[in-house]
Backbone as a printed PyTorch tensor [residue, N CA C, xyz], in Angstrom:
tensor([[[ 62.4680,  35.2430, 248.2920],
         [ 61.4790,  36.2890, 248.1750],
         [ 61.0410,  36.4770, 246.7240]],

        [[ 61.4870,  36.3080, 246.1130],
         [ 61.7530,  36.6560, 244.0060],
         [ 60.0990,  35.7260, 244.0930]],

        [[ 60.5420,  34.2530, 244.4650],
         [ 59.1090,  33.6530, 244.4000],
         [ 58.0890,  33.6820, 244.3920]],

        [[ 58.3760,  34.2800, 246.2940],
         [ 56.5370,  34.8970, 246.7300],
         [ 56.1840,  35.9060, 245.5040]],

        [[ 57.2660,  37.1960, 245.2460],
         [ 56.7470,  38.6700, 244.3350],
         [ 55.9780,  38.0400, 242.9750]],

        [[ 56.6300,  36.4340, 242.5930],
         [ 55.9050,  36.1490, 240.8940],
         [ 54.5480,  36.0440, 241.6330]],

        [[ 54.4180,  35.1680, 242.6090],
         [ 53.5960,  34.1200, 243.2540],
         [ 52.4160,  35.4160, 243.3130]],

        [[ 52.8430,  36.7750, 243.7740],
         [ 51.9470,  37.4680, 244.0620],
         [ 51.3700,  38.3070, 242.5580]],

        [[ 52.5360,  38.3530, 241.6800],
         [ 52.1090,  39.5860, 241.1020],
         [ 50.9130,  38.4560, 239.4470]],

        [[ 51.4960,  37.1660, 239.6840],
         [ 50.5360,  36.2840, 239.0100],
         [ 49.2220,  36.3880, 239.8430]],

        [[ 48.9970,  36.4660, 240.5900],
         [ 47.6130,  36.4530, 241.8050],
         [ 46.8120,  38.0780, 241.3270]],

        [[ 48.0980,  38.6070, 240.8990],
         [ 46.8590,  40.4410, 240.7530],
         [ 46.5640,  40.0460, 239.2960]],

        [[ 47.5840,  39.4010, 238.0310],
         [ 47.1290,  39.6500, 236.8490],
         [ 46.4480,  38.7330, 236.8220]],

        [[ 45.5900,  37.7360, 237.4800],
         [ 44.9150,  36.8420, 237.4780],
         [ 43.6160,  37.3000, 237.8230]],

        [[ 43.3800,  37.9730, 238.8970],
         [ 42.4890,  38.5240, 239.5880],
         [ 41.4670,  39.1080, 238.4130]],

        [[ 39.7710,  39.1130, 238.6380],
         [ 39.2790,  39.8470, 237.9490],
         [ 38.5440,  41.0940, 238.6390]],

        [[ 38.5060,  41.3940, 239.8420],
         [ 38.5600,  42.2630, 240.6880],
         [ 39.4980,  42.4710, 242.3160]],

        [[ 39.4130,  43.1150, 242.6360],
         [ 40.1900,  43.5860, 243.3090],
         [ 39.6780,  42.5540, 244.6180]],

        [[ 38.6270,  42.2970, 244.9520],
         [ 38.0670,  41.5850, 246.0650],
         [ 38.2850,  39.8750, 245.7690]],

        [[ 39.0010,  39.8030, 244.6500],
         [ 39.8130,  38.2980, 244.9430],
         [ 41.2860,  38.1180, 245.4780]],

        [[ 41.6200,  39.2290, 245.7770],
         [ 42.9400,  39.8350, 246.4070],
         [ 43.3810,  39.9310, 247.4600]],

        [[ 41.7560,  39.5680, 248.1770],
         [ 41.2050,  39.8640, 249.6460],
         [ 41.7050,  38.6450, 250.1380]],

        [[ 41.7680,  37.4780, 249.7080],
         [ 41.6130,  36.1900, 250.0960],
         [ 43.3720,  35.7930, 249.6350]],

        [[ 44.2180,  35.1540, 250.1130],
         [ 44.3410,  34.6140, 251.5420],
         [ 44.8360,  36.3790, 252.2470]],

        [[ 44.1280,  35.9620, 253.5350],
         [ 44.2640,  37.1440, 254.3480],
         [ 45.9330,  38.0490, 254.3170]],

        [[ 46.4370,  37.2540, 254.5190],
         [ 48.3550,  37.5430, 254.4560],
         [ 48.7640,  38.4030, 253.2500]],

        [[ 47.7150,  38.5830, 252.1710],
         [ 47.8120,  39.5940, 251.0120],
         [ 47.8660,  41.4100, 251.8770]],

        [[ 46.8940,  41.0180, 252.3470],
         [ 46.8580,  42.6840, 253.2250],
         [ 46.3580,  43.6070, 252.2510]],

        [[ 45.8390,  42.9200, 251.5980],
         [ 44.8660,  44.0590, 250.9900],
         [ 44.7740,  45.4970, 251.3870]],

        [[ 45.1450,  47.0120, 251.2220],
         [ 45.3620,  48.1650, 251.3630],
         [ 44.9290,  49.2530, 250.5850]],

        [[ 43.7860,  50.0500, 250.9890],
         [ 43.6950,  51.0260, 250.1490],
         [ 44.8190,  52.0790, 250.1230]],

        [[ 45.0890,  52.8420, 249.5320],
         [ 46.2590,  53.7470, 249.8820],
         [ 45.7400,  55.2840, 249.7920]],

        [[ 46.3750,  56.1930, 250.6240],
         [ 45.9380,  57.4430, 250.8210],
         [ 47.1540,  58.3620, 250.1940]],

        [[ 46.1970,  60.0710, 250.5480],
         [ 47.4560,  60.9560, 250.1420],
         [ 47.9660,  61.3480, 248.8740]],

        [[ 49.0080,  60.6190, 248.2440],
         [ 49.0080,  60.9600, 246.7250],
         [ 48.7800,  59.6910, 245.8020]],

        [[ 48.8060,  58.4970, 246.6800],
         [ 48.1830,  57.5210, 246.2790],
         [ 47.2910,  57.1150, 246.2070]],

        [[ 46.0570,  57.8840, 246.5470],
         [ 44.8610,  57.9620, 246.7580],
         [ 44.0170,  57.1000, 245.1520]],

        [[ 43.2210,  56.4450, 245.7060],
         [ 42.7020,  55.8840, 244.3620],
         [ 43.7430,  54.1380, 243.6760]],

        [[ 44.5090,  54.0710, 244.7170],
         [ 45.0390,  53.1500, 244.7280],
         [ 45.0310,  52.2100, 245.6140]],

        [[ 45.4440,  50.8470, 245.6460],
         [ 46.0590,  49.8660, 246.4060],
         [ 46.8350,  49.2560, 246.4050]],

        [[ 47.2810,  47.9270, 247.5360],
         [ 47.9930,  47.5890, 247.8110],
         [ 48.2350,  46.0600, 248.6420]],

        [[ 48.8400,  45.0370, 248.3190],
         [ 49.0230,  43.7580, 248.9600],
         [ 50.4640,  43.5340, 249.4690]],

        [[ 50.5240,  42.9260, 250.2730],
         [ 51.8560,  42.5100, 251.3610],
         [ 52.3740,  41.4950, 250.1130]],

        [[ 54.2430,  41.6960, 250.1830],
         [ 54.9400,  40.4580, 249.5430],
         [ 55.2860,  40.1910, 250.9480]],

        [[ 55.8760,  40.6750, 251.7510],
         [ 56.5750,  40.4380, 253.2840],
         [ 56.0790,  41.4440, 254.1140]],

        [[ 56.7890,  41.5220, 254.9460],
         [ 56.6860,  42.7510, 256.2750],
         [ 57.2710,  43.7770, 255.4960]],

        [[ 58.1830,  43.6840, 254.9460],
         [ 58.6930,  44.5390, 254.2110],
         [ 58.6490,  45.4910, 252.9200]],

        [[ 58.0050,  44.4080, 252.2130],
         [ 57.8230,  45.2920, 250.6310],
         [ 56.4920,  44.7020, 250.3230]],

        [[ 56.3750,  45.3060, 249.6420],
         [ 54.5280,  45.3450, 248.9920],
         [ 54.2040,  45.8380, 247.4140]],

        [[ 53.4710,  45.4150, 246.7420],
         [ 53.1510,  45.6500, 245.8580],
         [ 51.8850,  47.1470, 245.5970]],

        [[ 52.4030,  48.3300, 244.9950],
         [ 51.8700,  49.0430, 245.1530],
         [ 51.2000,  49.3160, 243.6210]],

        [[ 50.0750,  50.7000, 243.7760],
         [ 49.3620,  50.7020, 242.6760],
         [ 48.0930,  50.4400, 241.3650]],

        [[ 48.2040,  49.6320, 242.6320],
         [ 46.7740,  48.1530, 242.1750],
         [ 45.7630,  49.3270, 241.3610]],

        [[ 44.9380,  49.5230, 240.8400],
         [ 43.4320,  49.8350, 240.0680],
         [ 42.7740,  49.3320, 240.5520]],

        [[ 41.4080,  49.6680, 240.6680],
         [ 40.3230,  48.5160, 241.0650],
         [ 39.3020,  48.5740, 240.0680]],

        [[ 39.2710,  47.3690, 239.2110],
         [ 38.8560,  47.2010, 238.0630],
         [ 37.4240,  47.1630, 238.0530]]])
């Protein structure tokens, strides 16, 4: 799992907007609500996710 999280979190600091984040689908792209509001979010697993995103 350590892999996929570099694999992913190189994919956000790479990114120059948020809609290249979109692509491959299995990211799960997520706006987030509530107190996270103004944020997002991509799948590492079923399980954990990368939270916080900006949308630049």
């Amino acid at each position: 799992m350590h892999r996929r999280a570099y694999a992913k979190l190189q994919a956000v600091d790479a990114a120059d907007t948020l809609a290249f984040l979109r692509a491959p689908p299995s990211n799960r792209l997520e706006q987030l609500h509530g107190d996270r509001d103004g944020q997002w979010s991509i799948r590492i697993n079923d399980q954990w996710r990368v939270c916080g995103l900006d949308h630049r």
